[in-house]
XYZ file of C-alpha atoms in Angstrom:
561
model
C -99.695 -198.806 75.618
C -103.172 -197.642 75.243
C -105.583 -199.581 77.900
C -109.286 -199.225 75.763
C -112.262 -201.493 76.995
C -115.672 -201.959 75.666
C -119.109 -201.493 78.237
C -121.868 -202.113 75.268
C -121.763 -204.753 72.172
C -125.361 -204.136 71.144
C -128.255 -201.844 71.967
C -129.729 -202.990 75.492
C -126.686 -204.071 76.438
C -126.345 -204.305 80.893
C -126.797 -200.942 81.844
C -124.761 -201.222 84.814
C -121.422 -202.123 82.712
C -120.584 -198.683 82.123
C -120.106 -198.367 85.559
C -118.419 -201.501 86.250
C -115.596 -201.103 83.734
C -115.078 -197.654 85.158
C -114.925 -198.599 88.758
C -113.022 -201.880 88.122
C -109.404 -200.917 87.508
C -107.137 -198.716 85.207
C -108.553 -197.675 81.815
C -107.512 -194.659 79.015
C -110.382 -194.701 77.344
C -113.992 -196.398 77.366
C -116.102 -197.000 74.521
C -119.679 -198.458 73.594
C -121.211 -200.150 70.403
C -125.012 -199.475 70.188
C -125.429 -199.933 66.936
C -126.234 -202.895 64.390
C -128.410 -203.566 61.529
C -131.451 -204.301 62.960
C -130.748 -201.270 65.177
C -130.679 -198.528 62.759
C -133.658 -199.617 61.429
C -135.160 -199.029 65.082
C -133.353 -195.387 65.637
C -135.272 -194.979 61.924
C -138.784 -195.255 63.256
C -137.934 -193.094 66.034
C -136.657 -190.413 63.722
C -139.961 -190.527 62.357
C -141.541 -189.983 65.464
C -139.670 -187.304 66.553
C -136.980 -185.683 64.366
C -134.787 -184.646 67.270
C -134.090 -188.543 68.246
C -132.633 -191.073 66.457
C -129.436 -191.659 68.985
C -129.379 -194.261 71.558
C -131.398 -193.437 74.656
C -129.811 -195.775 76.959
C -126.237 -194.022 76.175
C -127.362 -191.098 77.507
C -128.891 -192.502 80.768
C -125.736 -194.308 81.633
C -123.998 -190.737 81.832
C -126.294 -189.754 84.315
C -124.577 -191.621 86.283
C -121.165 -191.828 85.401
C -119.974 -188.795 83.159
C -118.674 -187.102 86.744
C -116.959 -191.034 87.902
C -115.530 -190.868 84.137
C -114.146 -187.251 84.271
C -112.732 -188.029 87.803
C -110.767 -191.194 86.728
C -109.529 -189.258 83.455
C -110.995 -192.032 81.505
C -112.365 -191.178 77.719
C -115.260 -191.837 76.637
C -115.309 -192.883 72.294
C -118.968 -194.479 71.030
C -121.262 -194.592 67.619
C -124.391 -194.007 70.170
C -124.962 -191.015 68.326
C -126.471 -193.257 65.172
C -128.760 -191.513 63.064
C -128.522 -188.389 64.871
C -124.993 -187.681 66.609
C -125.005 -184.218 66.819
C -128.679 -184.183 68.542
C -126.883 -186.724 71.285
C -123.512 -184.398 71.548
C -125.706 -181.456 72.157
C -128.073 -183.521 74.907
C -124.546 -184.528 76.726
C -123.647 -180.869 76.800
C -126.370 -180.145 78.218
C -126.540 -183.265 81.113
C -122.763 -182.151 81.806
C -123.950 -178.204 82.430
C -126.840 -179.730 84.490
C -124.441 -182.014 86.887
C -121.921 -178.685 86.757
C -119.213 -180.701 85.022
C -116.594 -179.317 82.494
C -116.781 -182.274 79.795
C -115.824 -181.214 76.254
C -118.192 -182.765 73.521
C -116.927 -183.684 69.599
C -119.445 -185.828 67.386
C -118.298 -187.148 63.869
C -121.060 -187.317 61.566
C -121.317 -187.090 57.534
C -122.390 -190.956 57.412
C -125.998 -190.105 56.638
C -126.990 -190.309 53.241
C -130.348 -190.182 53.098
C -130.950 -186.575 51.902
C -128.788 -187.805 49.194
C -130.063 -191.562 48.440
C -131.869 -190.534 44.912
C -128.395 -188.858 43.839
C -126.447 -192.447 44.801
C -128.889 -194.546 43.560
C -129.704 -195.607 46.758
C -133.582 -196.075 46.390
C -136.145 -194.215 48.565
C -134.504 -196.151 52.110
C -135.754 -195.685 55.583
C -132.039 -194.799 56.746
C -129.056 -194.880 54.595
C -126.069 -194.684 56.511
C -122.101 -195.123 55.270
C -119.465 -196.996 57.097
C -116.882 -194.138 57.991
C -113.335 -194.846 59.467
C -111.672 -193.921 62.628
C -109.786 -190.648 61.400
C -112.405 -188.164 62.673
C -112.555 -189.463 66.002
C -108.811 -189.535 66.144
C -109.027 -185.466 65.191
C -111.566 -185.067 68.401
C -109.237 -186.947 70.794
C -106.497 -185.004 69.886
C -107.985 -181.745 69.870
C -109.069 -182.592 73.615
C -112.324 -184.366 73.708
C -113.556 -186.058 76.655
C -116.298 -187.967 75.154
C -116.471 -188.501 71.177
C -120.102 -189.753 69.778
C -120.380 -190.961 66.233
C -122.788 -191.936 63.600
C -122.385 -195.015 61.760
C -118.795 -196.223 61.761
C -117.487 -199.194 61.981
C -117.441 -201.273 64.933
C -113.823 -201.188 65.656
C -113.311 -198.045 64.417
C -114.389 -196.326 67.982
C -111.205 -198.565 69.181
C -108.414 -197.452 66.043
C -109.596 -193.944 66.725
C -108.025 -193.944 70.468
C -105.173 -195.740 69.613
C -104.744 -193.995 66.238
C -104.733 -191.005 68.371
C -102.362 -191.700 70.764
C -99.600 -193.387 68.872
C -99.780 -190.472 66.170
C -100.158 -193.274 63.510
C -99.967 -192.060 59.841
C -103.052 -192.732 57.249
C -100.339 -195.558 55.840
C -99.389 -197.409 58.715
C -101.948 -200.099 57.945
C -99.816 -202.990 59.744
C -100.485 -200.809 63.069
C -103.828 -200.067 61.944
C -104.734 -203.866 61.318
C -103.636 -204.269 64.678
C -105.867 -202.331 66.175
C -108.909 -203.379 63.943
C -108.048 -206.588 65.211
C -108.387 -205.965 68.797
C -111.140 -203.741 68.177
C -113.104 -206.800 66.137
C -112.854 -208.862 69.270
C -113.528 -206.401 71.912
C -116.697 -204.622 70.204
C -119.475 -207.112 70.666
C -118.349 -206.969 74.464
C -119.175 -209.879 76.813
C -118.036 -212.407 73.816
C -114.606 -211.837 74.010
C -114.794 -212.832 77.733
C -116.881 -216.390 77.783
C -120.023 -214.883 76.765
C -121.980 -217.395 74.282
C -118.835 -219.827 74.092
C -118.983 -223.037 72.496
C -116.675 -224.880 75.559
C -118.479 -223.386 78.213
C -119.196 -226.431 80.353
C -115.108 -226.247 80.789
C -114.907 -222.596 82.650
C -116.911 -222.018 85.818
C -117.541 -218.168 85.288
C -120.547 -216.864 86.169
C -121.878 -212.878 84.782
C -118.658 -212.323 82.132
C -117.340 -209.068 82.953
C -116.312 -206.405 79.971
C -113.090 -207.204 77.834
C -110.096 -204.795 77.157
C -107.225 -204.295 74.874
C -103.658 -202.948 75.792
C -102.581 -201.976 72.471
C -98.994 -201.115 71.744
C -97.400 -198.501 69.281
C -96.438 -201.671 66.850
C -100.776 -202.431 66.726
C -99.956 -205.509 68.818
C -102.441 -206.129 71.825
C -103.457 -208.002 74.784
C -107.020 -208.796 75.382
C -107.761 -209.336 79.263
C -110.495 -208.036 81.637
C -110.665 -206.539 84.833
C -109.550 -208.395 87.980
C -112.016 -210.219 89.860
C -114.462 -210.072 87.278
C -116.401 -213.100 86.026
C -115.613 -215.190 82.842
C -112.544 -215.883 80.769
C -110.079 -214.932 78.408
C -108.408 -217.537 76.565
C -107.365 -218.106 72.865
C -110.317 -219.734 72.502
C -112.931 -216.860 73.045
C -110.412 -214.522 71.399
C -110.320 -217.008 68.236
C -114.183 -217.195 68.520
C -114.824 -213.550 68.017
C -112.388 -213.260 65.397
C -114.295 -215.116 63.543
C -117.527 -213.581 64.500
C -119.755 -212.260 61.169
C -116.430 -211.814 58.858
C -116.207 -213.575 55.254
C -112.894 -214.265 54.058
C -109.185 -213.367 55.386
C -109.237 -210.155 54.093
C -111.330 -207.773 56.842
C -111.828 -204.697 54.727
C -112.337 -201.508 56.498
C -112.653 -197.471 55.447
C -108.909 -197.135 56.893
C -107.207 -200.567 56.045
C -107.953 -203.827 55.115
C -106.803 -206.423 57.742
C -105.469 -209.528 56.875
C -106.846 -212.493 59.575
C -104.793 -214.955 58.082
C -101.856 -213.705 59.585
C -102.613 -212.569 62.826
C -100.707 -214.529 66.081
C -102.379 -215.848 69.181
C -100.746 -216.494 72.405
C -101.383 -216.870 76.050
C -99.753 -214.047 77.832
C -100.922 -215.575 81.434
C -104.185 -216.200 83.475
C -106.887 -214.216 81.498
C -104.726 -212.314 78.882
C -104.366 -213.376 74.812
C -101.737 -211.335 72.670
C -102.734 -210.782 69.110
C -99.559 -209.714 67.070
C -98.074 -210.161 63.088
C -101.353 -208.469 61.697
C -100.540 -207.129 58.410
C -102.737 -204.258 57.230
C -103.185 -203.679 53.321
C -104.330 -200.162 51.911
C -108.698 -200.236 52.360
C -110.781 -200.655 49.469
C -112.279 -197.263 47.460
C -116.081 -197.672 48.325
C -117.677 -197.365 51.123
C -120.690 -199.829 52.500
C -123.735 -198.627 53.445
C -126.495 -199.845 55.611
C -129.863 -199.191 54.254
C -133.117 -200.151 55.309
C -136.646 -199.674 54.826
C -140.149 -200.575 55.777
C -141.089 -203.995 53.659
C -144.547 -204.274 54.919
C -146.608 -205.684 57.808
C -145.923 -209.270 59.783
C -147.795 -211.605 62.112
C -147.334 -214.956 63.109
C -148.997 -217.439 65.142
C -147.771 -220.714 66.846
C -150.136 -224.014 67.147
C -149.153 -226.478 69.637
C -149.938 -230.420 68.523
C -149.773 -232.607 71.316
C -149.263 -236.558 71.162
C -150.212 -238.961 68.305
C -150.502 -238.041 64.528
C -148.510 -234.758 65.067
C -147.716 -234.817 60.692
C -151.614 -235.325 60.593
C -152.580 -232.298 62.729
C -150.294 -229.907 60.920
C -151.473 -230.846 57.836
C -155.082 -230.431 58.561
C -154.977 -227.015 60.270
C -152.622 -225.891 57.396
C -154.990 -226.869 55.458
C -157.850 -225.253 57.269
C -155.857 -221.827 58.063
C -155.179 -221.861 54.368
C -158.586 -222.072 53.263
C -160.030 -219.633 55.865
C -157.057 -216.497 54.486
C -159.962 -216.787 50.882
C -159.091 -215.188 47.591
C -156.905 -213.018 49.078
C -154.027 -214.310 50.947
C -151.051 -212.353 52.209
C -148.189 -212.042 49.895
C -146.337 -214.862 51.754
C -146.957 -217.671 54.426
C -144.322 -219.815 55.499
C -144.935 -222.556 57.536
C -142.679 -224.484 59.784
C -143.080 -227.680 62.090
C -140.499 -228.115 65.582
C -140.718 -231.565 66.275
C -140.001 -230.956 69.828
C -142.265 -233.552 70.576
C -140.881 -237.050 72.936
C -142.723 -240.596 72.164
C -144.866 -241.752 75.695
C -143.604 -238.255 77.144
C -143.705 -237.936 80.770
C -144.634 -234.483 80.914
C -147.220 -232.746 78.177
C -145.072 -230.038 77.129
C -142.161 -232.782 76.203
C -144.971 -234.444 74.556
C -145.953 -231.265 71.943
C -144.216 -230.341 68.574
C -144.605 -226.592 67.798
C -146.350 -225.821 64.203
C -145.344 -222.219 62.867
C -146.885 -219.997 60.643
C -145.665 -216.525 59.938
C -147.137 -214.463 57.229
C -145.759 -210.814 55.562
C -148.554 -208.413 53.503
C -147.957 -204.867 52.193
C -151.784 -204.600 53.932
C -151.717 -204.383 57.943
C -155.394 -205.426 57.290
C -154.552 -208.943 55.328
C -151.677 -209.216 57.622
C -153.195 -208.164 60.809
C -157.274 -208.559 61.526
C -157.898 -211.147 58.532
C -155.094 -213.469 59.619
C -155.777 -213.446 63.522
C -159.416 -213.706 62.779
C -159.045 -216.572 60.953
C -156.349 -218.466 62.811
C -158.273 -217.753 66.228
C -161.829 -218.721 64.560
C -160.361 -222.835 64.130
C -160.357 -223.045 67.787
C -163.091 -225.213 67.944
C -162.734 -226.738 64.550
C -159.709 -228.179 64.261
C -157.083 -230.973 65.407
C -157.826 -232.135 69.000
C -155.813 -230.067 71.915
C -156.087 -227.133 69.622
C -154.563 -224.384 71.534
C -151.557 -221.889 70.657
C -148.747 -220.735 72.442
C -150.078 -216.982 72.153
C -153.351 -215.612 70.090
C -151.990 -213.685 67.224
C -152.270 -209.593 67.509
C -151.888 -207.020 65.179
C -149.791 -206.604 62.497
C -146.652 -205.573 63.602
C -144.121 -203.243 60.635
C -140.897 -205.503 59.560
C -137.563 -203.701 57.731
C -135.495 -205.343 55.005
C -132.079 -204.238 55.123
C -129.914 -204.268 51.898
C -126.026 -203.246 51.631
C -124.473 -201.043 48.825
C -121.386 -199.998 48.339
C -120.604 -195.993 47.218
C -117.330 -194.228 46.143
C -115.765 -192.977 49.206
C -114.834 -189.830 47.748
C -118.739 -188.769 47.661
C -119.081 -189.311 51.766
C -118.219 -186.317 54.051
C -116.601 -187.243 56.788
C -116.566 -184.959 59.418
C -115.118 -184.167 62.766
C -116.765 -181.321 65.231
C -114.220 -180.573 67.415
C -115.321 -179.351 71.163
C -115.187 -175.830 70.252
C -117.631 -176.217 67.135
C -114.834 -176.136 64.616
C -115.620 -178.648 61.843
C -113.226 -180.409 59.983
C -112.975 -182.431 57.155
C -110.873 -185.551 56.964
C -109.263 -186.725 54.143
C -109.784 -189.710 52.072
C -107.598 -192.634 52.101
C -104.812 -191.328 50.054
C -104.115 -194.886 48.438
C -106.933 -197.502 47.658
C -106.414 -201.180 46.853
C -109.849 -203.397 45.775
C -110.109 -206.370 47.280
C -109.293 -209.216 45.702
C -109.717 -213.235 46.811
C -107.004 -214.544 49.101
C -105.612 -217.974 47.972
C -106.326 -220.821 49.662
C -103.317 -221.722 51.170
C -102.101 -225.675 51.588
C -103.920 -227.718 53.473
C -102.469 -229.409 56.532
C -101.265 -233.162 55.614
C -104.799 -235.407 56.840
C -104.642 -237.481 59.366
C -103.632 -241.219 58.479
C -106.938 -243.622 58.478
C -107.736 -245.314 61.878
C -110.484 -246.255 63.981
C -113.949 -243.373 64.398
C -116.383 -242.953 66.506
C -119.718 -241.761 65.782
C -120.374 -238.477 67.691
C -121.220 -234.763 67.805
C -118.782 -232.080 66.010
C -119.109 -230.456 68.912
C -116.804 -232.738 70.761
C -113.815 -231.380 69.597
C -114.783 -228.326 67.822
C -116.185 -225.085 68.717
C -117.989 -222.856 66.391
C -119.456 -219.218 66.657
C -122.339 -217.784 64.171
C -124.568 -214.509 63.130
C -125.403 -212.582 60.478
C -124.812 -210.010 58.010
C -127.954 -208.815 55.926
C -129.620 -212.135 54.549
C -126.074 -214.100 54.434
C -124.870 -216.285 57.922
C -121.327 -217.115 58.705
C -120.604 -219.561 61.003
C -116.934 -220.202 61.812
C -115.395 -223.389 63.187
C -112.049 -224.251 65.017
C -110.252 -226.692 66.932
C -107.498 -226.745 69.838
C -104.955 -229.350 68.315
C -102.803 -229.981 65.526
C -104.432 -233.591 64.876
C -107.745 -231.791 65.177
C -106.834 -229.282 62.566
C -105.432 -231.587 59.864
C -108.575 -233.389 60.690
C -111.024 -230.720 60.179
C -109.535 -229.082 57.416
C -110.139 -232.388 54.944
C -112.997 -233.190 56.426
C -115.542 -230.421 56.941
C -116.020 -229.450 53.053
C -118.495 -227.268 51.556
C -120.336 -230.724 50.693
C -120.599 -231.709 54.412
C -121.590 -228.871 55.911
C -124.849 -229.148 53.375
C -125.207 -232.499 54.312
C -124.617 -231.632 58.220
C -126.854 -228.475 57.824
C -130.101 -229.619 55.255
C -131.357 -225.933 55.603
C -128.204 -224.922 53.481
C -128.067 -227.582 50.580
C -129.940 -225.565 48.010
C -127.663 -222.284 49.115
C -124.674 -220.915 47.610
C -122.153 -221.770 50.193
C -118.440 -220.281 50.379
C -115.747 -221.763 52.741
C -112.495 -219.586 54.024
C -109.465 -221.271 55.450
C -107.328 -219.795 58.265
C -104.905 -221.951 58.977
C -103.094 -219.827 61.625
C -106.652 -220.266 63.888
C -106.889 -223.802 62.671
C -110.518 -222.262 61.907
C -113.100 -222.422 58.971
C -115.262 -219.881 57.883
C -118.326 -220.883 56.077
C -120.234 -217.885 54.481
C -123.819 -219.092 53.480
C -125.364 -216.972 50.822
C -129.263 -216.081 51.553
C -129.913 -218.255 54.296
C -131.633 -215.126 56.546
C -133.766 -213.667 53.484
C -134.376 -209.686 54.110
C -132.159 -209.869 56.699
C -133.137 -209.843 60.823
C -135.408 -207.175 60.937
C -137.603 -209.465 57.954
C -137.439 -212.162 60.407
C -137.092 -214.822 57.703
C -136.533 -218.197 59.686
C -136.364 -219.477 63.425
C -133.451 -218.175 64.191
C -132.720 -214.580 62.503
C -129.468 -214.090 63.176
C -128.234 -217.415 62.603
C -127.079 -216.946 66.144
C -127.741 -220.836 66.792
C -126.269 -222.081 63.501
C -122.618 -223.265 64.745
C -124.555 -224.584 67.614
C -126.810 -227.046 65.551
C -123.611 -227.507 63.175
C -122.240 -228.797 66.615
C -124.586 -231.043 67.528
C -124.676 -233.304 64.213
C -122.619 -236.356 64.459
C -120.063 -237.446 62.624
C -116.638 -239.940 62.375
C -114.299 -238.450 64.933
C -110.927 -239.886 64.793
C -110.460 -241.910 68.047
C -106.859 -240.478 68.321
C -108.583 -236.993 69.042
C -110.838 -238.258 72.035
């Protein structure tokens, strides 16, 4: 087997896991995902600043510290830190290894960015256009002897099929294998999650900091996810099963190397703190390619009023009313208003006693957006509901991105591999394509007979994990039982979740089933507008969604208390 483990799931990840996954017990090779929608966009407006950026930062002071512990330990180091500017960060490493006098040989992968090239694929005038490449070209710099591999824009569990691709000398059409590994890769990549991080059954596990997750993958794409010894949080088929079905749509996982099928992947306990996921079958990958673009939508402020005690609908309707009036004949382009009854009746503190009255507005102008709407927020202070006050003044006008996908032939994306020695290469295109297609639902479980309910929370007996992919939220639900899951299945329709979630009803809404999880996967079509960066409701990346969805009440079958 191949032991891989993750130290990063997102940009600002804990700087000291790097170190921790290297120091805690036996690893091949280590890799980091720094990159996510929201965080291209960021690497974009440093570009701008500086043309020589663009990579992640943070990467590149972790090395400082461990590149030597790495090269000592013969551990590998595979990561997309290199984002929008891969070869700048492969050249910086070289030149932190010759400064700490190590012999580390340096690949990068790059071809992803299309932005020289977004007029001639109809890609708009983007901030950063970047494709989704595959896992071949950091498979080529493993096996030409690369110690650490930095990418652009890949996918996330590509930086995992590359080192296993690698070492089992897979072939472009071993897509069961493949599948395999995308699984793993999927649960491993957003780090701490896999391992009790953010975990619906929490309250169940005494676990303190989670430590970082690995997968022993075998020749066969089989795996076992488990974590160093002695480190905090869990592995069980429950935080396994709720990263699988982390920001995915339907059973069909399509990739640049292989489409995995979820719907037939295998859980099972394989002792204290280990999961095996095996029986993934792999399909040939799609013939486009996605690609991430974003670009600068304008200028955003907000500002927060805090109503305190009686009449709360009364006081937000007069300072809306007032703020409204005060932004004149030219208001910004939008203002969207929301009320957080977070208020308690006879409250026995004053914060408990306080809803929270939100307005947010978005103007191509940093003037309308910035100075006019502070000015005239700020200027009701003495003019307004009694206990005016807000939670922070309003500032300047801050820049907000709209991201947008896109899909482009894969044949018209370079994908290249810079070996250590500066030899490029160019990798192939997937020799066979298949275009996805919609899996069948398969037959539901029989329901559960009628009997006596109990009026409760979801939450009781399911778990659910959420987030986001552009404007669209997924939330996916699943239960630990048989009963549960003939429950579930007949009860939790597209209907109910739009009566369960309000915020949803006027939303296209699509619903996956996976029976092998016992999970659903709801996909819910615009509910994040632009997309994170736009910042288009309280919760951006619908982070909190199967956590609200968890908290309604409904009948629970009494059999399944």
């Amino acid at each position: 087997m191949i032991r891989i483990g993750n130290a990063s799931g997102f940009y600002g990840d804990r700087f000291s896991a790097m170190r921790e996954m290297l120091t805690g017990g036996p690893l091949d090779v280590l890799t980091g995902d720094y990159l996510a929608e929201l965080t291209m966009l960021i690497l974009g407006r440093d570009r701008l600043k500086d043309p020589g950026r663009g990579y992640a930062k943070t990467f590149l002071r972790q090395l400082e510290d461990n590149l030597g512990l790495a090269k000592d330990k013969g551990v590998t180091i595979v990561t997309n830190a290199g984002g929008l500017n891969p070869a700048g960060l492969a050249d910086a490493l070289r030149e932190l290894a010759d400064r700490l006098g190590l012999d580390v040989r340096v690949a990068h992968v790059e071809g992803d960015d299309l932005l020289p090239r977004a007029g001639e694929l109809d890609l708009g005038e983007p901030l950063t256009a970047n494709a989704y490449l595959g896992a071949w070209g950091i498979a080529d710099c493993l096996k030409a002897g690369a110690d650490v591999v930095v990418t652009g824009r890949v996918t996330d569990a590509s930086v995992i099929v590359g080192p296993a691709a690698a070492h089992f000398g897979w072939a472009r059409d071993d897509y069961d294998a493949l599948a395999g590994a995308v699984a793993a890769g999927h649960v491993i990549e957003c780090g701490a999650q896999a391992t009790g991080g953010n975990y619906a059954f929490f309250t169940e596990h005494s676990f303190g900091v989670p430590g970082f997750p690995i997968a022993e993958i075998h020749a066969d794409g089989s795996s076992v996810i488990t974590k160093h010894d002695g480190t905090g949080g869990v592995v069980s088929t429950g935080t396994v099963t709720a990263q699988l079905l982390y920001e995915i749509a339907g059973p069909r996982y399509a990739g640049p190397d292989v489409t995995a099928r979820f719907d037939t992947l295998r859980l099972d306990d394989d002792g204290p703190d280990r999961v095996r996921i095996s029986g993934v079958r792999g399909e040939a990958p799609p013939p486009t390619l996605k690609v991430c673009l974003n670009r600068l939508g304008g200028f955003r402020n907000e500002v927060t009023f805090v109503l305190t005690g009686l009449d709360i609908e009364a006081k937000a309707a007069l300072v809306r009313e007032q703020l409204e009036a005060g932004l004149g004949q030219r208001p910004p382009r939008e203002v969207r208003w929301t009320l957080g009854r977070t208020d308690h009746t006879d409250a026995d503190t004053q914060e408990a006693a306080s809803a929270l009255l939100h307005c947010a507005v978005k103007d191509p102008d940093p003037t309308i957006a910035g100075r006019a709407f502070s000015g005239a927020a700020i200027e009701l202070a003495l003019a307004s509901y009694p206990g005016f006050h807000v939670t922070a003044p309003p500032s300047d006008a801050s820049p907000y991105g709209v991201y947008t996908e896109a899909y482009v032939d894969a044949a018209r994306v370079p994908h290249v591999a810079v070996l250590p020695d500066g030899t490029r290469v160019d990798i192939a295109k997937a020799g066979r394509t298949l275009a996805l297609s919609a899996v069948d639902e398969p037959e539901l479980p029989e329901p559960l007979p009628d009997g006596p309910v109990r009026r409760a929370p979801l939450g009781l007996v399911a778990g659910a994990r959420s987030g986001d992919k552009g404007g669209n939220a997924n939330v996916g639900v699943w239960v630990r039982s048989e009963a549960a899951w003939r429950w579930l299945a007949h009860t939790l329709t597209v209907t109910e979740l739009k009566r369960l979630l309000p915020e949803t009803s006027g939303l296209e809404v699509r619903r996956f089933v996976f029976g092998n999880l016992r999970a659903l996967n709801f996909v819910v079509e615009g509910l994040l507008g632009e997309g994170v960066a736009a910042q288009a409701r309280f919760d951006p990346q619908a982070k909190a969604l199967g956590e609200w969805l968890r908290g309604r009440h409904v009948d629970i079958p009494e059999e399944l208390w």
